[in-house]
mmCIF file of C-alpha atoms and ligand atoms in Angstrom:
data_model
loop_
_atom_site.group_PDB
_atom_site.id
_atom_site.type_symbol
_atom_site.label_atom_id
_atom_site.label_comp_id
_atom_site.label_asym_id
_atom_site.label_seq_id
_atom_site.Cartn_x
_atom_site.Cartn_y
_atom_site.Cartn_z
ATOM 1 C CA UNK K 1 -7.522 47.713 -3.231
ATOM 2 C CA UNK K 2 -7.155 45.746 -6.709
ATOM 3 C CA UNK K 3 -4.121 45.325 -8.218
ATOM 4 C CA UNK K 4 -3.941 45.262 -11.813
ATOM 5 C CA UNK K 5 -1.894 42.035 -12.956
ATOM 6 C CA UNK K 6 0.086 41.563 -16.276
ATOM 7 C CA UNK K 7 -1.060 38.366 -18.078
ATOM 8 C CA UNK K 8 2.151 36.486 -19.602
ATOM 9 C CA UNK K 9 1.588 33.805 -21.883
ATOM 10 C CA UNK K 10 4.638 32.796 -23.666
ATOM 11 C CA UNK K 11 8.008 32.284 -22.640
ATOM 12 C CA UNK K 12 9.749 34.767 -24.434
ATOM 13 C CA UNK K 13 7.529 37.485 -23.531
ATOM 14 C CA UNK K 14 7.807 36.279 -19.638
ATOM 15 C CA UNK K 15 11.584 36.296 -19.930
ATOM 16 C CA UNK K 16 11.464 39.615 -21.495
ATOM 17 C CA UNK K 17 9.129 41.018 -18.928
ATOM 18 C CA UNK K 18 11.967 39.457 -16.095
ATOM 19 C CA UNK K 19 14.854 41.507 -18.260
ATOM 20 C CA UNK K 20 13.020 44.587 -18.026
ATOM 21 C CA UNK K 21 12.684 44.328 -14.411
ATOM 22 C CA UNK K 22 16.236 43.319 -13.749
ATOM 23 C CA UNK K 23 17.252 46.228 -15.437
ATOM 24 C CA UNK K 24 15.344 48.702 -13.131
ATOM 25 C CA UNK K 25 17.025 46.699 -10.703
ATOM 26 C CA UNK K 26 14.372 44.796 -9.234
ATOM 27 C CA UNK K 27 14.409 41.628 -7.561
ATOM 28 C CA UNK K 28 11.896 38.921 -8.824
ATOM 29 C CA UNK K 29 9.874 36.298 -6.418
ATOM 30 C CA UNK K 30 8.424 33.475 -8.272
ATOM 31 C CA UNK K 31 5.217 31.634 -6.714
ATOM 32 C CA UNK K 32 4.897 28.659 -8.842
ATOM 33 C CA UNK K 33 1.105 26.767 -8.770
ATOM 34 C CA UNK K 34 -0.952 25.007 -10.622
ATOM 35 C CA UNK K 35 -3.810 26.922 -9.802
ATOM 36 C CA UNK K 36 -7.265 26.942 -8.350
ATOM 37 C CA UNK K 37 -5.642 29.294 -5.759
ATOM 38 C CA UNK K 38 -6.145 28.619 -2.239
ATOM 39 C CA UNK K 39 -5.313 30.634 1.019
ATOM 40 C CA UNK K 40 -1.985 28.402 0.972
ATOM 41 C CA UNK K 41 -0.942 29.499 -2.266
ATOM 42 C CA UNK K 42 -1.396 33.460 -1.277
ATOM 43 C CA UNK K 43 0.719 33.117 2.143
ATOM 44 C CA UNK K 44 3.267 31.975 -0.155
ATOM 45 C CA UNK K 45 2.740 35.553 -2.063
ATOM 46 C CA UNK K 46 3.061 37.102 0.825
ATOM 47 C CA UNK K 47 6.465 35.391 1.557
ATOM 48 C CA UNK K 48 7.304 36.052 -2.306
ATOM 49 C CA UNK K 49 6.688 39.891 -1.736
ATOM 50 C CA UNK K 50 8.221 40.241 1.763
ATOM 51 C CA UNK K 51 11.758 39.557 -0.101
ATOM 52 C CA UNK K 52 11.224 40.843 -3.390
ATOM 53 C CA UNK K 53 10.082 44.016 -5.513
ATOM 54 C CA UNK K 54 8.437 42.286 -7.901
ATOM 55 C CA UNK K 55 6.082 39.344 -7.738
ATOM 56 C CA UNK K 56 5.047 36.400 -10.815
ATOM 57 C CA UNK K 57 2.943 33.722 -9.913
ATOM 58 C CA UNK K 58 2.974 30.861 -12.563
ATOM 59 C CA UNK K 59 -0.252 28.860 -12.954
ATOM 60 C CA UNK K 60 0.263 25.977 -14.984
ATOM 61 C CA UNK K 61 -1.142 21.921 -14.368
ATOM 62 C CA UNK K 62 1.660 20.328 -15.522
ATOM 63 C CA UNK K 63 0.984 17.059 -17.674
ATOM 64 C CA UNK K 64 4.335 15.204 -17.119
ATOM 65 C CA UNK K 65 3.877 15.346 -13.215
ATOM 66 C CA UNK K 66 0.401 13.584 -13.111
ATOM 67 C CA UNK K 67 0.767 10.085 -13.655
ATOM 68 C CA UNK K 68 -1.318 7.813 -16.159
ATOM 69 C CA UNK K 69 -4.287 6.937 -13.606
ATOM 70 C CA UNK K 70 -4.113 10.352 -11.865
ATOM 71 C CA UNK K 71 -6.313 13.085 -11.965
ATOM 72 C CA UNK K 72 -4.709 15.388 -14.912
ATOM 73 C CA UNK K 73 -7.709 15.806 -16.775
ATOM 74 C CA UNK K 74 -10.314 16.385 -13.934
ATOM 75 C CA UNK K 75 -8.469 18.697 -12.279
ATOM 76 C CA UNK K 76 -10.180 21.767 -10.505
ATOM 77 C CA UNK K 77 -9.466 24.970 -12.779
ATOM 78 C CA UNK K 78 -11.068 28.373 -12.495
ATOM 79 C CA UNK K 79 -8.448 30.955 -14.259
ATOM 80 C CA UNK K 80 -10.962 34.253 -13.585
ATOM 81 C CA UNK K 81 -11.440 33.600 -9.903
ATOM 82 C CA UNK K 82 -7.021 33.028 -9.637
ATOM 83 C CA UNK K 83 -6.664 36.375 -11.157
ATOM 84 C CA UNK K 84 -9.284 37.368 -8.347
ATOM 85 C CA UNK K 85 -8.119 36.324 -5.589
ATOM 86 C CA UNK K 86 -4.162 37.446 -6.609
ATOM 87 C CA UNK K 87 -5.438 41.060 -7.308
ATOM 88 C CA UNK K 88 -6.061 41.200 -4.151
ATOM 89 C CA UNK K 89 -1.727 40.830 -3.418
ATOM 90 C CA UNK K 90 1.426 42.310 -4.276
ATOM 91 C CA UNK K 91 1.050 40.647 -7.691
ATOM 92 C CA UNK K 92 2.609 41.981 -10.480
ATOM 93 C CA UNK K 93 2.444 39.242 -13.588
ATOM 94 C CA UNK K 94 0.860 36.089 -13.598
ATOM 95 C CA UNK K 95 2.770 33.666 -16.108
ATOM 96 C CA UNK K 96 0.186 31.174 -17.473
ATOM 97 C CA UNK K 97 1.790 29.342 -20.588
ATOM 98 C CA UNK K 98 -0.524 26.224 -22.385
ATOM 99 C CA UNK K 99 1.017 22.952 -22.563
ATOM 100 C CA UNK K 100 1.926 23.595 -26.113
ATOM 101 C CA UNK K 101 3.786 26.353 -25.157
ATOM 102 C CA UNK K 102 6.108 24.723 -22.551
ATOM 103 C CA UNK K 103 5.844 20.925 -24.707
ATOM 104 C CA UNK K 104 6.744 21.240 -27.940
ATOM 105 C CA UNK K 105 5.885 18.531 -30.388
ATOM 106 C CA UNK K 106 9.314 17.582 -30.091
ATOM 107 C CA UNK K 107 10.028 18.115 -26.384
ATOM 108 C CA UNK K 108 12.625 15.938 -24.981
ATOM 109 C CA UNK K 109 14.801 17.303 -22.330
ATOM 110 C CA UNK K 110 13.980 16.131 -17.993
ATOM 111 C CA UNK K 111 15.496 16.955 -15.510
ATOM 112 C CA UNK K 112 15.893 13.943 -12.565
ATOM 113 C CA UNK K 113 17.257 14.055 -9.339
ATOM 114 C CA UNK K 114 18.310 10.539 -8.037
ATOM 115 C CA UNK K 115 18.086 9.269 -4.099
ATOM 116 C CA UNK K 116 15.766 11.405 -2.533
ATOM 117 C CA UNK K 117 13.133 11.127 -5.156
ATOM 118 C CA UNK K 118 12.815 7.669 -4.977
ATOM 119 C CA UNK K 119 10.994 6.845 -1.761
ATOM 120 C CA UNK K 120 8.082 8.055 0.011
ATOM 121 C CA UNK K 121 5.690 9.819 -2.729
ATOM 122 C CA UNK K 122 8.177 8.093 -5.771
ATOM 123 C CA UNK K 123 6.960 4.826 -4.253
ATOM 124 C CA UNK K 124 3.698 5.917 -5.040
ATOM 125 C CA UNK K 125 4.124 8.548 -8.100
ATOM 126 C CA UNK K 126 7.070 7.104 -9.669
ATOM 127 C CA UNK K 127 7.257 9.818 -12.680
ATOM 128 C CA UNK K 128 5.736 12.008 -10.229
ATOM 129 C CA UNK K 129 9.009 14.219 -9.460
ATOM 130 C CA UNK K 130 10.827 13.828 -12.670
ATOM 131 C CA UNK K 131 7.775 16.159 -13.861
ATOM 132 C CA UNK K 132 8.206 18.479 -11.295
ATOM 133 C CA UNK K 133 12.327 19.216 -11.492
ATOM 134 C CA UNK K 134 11.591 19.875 -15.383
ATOM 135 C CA UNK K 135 8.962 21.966 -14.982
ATOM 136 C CA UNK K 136 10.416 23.521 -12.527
ATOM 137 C CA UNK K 137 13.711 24.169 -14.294
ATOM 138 C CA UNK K 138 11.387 25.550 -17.198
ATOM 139 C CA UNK K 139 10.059 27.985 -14.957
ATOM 140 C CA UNK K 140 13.004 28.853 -13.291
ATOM 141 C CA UNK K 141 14.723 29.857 -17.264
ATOM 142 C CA UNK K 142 11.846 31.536 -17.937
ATOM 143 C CA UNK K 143 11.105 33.713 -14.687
ATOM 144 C CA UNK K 144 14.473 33.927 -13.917
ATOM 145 C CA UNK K 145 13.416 34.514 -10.073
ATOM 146 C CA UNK K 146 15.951 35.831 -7.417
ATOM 147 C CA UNK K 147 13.908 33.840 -4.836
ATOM 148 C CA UNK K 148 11.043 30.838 -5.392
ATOM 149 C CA UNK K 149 8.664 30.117 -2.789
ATOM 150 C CA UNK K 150 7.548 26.561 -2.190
ATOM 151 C CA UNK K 151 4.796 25.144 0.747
ATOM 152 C CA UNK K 152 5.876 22.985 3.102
ATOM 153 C CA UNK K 153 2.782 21.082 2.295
ATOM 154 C CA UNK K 154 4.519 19.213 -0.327
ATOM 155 C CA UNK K 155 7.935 18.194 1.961
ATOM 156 C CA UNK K 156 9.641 16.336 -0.041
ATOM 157 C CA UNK K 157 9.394 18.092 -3.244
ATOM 158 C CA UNK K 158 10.695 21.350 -1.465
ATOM 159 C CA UNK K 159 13.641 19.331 -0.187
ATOM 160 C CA UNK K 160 14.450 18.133 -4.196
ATOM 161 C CA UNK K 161 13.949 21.131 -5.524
ATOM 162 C CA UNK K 162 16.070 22.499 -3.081
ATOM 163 C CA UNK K 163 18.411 20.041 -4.101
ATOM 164 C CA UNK K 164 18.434 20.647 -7.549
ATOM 165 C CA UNK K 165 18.680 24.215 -7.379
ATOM 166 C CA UNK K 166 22.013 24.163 -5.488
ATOM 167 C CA UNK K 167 23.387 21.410 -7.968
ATOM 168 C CA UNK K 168 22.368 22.720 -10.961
ATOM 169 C CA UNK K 169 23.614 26.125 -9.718
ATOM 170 C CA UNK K 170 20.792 27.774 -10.556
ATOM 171 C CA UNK K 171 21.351 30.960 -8.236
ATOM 172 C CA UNK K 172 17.656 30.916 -6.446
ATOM 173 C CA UNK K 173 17.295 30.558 -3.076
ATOM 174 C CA UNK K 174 14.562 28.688 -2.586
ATOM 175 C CA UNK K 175 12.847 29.829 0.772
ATOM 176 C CA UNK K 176 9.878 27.042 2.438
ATOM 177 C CA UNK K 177 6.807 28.276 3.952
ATOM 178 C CA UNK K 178 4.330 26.507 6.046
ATOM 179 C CA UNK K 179 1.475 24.349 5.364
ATOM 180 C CA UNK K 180 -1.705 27.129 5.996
ATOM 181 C CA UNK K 181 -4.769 24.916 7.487
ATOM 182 C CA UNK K 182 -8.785 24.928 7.292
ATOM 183 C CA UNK K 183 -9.618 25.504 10.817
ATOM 184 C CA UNK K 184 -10.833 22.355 11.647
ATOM 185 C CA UNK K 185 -6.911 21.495 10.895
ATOM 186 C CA UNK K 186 -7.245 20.189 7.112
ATOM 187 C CA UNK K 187 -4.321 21.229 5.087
ATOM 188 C CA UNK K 188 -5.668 22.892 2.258
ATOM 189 C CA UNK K 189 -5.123 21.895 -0.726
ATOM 190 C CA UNK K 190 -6.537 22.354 -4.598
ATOM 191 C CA UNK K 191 -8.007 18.955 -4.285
ATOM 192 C CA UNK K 192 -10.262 18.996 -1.328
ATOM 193 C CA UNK K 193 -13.059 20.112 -3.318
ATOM 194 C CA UNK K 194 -12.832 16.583 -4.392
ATOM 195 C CA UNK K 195 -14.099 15.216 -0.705
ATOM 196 C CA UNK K 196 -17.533 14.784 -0.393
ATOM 197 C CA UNK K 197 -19.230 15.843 2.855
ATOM 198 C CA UNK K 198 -18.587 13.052 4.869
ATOM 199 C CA UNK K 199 -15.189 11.941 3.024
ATOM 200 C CA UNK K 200 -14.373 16.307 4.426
ATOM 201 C CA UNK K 201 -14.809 14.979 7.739
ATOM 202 C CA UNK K 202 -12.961 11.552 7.469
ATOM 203 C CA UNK K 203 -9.959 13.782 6.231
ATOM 204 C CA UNK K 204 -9.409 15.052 9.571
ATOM 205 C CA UNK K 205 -7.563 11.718 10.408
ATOM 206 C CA UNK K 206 -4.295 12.846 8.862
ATOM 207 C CA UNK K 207 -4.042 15.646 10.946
ATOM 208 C CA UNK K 208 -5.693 13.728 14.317
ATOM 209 C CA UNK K 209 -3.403 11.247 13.805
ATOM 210 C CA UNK K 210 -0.474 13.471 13.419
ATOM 211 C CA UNK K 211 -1.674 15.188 16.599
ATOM 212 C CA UNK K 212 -1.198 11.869 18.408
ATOM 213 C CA UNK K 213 2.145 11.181 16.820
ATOM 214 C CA UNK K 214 2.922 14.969 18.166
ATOM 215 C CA UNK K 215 1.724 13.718 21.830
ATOM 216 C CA UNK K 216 3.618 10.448 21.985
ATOM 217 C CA UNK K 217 6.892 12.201 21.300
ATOM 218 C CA UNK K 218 6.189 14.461 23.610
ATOM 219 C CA UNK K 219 5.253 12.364 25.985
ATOM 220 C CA UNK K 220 8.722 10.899 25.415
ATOM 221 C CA UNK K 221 8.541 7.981 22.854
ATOM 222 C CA UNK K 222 11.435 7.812 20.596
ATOM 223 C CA UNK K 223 10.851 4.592 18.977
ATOM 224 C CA UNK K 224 9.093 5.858 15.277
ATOM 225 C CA UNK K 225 7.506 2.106 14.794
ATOM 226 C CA UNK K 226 6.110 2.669 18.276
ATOM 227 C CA UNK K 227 5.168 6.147 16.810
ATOM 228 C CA UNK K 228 4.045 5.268 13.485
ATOM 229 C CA UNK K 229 1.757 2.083 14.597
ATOM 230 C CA UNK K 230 -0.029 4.347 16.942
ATOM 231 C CA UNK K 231 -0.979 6.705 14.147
ATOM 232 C CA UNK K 232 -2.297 3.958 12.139
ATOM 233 C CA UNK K 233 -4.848 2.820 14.775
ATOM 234 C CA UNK K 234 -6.532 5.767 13.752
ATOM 235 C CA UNK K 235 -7.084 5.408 10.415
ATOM 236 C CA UNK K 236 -8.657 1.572 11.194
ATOM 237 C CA UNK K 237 -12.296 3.432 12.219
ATOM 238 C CA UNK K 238 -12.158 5.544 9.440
ATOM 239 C CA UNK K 239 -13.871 3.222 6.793
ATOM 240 C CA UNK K 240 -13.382 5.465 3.763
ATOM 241 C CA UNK K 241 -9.183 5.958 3.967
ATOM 242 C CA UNK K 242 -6.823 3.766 2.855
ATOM 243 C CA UNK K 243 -3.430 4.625 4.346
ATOM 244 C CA UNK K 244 -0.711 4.831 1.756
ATOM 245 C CA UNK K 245 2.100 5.182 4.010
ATOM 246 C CA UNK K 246 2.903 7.096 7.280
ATOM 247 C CA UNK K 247 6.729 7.566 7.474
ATOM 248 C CA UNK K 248 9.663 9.146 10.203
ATOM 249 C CA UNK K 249 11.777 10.807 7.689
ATOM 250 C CA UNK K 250 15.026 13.078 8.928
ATOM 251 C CA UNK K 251 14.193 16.508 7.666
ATOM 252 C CA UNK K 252 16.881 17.520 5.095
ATOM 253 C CA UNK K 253 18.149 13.740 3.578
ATOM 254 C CA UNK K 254 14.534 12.074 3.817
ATOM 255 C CA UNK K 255 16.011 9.134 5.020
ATOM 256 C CA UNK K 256 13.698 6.918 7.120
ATOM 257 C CA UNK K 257 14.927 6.845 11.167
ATOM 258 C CA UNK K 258 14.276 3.722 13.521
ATOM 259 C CA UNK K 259 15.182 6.110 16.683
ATOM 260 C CA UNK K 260 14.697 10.001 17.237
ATOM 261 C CA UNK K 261 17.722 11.842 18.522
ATOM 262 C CA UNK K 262 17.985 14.477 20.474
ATOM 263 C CA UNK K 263 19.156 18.212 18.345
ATOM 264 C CA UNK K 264 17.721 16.678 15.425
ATOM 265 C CA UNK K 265 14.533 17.404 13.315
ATOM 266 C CA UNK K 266 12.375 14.739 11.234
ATOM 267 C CA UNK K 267 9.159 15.242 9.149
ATOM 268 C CA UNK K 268 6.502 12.705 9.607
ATOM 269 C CA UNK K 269 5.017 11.915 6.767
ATOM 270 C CA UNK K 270 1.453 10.985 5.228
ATOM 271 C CA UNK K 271 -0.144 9.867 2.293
ATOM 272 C CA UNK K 272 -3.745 8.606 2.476
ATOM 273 C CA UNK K 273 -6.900 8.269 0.207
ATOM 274 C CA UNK K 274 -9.866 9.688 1.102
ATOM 275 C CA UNK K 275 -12.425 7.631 -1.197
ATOM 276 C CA UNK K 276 -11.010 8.572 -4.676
ATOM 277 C CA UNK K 277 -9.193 11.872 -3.410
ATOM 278 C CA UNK K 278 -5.180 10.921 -2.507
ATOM 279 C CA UNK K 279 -4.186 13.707 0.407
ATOM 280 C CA UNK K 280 -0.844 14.453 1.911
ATOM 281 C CA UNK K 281 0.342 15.807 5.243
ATOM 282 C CA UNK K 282 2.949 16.124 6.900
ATOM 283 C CA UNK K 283 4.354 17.776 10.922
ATOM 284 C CA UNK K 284 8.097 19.173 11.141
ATOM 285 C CA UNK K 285 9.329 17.929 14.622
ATOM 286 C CA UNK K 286 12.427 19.618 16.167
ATOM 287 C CA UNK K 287 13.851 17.811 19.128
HETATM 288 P P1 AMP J 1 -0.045 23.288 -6.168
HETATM 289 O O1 AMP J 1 -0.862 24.341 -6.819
HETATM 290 O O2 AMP J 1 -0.831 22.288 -5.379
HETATM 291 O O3 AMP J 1 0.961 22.653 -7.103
HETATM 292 O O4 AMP J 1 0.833 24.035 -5.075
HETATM 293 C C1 AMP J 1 1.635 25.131 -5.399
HETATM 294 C C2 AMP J 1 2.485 25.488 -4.195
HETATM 295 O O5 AMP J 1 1.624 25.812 -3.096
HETATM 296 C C3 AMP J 1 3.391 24.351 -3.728
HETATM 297 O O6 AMP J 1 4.660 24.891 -3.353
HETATM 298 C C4 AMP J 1 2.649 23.800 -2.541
HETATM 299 O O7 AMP J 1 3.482 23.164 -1.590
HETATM 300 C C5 AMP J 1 2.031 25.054 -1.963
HETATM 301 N N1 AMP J 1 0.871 24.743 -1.117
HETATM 302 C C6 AMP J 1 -0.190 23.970 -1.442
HETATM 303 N N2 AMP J 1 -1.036 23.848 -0.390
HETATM 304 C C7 AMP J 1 -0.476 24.565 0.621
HETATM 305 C C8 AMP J 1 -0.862 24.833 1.973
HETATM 306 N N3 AMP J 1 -1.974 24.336 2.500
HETATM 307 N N4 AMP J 1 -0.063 25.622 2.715
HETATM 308 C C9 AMP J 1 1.098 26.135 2.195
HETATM 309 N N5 AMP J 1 1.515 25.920 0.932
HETATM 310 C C10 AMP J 1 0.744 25.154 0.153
#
């Protein structure tokens, strides 16, 4: 059955929309995306409408989180087939504000968190995050959400915004799902469509190689250089990736770790281009 979605476009009507909700007493998910919807995005719906009466999925590409070189302009968009595919869920209002809406001509206000921004995808995206927390925070003063749902797909920016939600005292709880895969074991992700056909299969060595990673520590090796230059074996026969970084991070400080101890739990961590298309992955391992 279709579901017929409210369209939101500014922020004052989105934050009057939340009012009227939160006086019927209704508790509001927020989904945020930038789009060009995916079977990732909609399990994180489905989270969103498992702990809340009302749903609001915000599509917006943000401008400040892409970086001078990155892919801003080109990336995919398709509005009509979004509202599609979120008619099919518990939707209730999609907020989609322009850029002019949420940048004024004057705009000067980020938000920054420090440490655990700066390594891993900072390294690589150094304004990267500093996009995110602010548009983030936008959302968050607009929605005003009870709960936000974030993918697991994107690790380390769940962690910081989970971090900046508890110290900005935001009230949120911010609840992780996990990364939803093609079947051949690709994360999905908005920018596959990018891959050409042979570049789709050369992809598969992120998650192959995080498979092996998977088997060594199983197989009892605690050592995560041990781990780590085992993975990147892989990527040598694969002649179109070039391996950004593969890191042993612990799960909640995303601090690297020389040795894995027992009772704790550690993401490892990928970045690779696939010709032009940059792809991240990542495996939660609980020991
Ligand atoms: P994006 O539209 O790429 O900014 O992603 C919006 C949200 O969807 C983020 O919280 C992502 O982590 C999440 N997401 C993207 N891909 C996946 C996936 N394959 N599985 C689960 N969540 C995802």
């Amino acid at each position: 059955m279709k579901n017929q979605i409210k369209i939101i476009e500014t922020c004052a009507q989105m934050r009057e929309y939340s009012l009227n909700l939160k006086t019927e007493n209704k508790t509001i998910g927020l989904v945020p995306t930038m789009g060009y919807l995916h079977e990732g995005h909609l399990s994180l719906v489905d989270a969103a409408s498992e702990k809340c009466d009302a749903v609001v999925v915000s599509i917006f590409v943000n401008p400040t989180q892409f970086g001078k070189n990155e892919d801003f302009s080109k990336y995919p968009r398709n509005f009509e087939r979004d509202i599609e595919l979120l008619s099919q869920k518990k939707v209730d209002a999609v907020f989609f504000p322009s850029a002019k809406e949420i940048y004024s001509e004057n705009y000067q206000t980020y938000v920054e968190v420090e440490e655990i921004t700066k390594k891993q995808e900072g390294e690589f995206r150094p304004e990267h995050f500093k996009g995110v927390t602010t548009i983030v925070s936008i959302l968050f003063n607009c929605v005003k959400p009870d709960v936000a749902v974030f993918g697991r797909k994107d690790a380390q920016q769940a962690a910081i915004i989970k971090r900046m939600t508890d110290d900005l005292q935001f009230g949120i709880k911010v609840i992780v799902a996990p990364i939803i895969r093609e079947i051949d074991g690709l994360a999905m992700s908005s920018r596959n469509v990018y891959l050409s056909g042979k570049e789709r299969k050369d992809a598969l060595v992120l998650r192959k190689s995080l498979d092996s990673a998977v088997k060594m520590i199983e197989s009892g090796e605690r050592n995560t250089k041990k781990i780590i230059s085992g993975m990147k074996g892989l990527y040598s026969k694969v002649d179109s990736a070039e391996l950004q970084y593969i890191r042993i991070v612990e799960e909640k400080s995303f601090q690297e770790i020389e040795i894995l101890d027992k009772g704790n739990s550690y993401y490892i961590l990928i970045a690779c281009k696939i010709g032009a298309t940059r792809l991240i992955d990542n495996e939660l391992i609980g020991l």
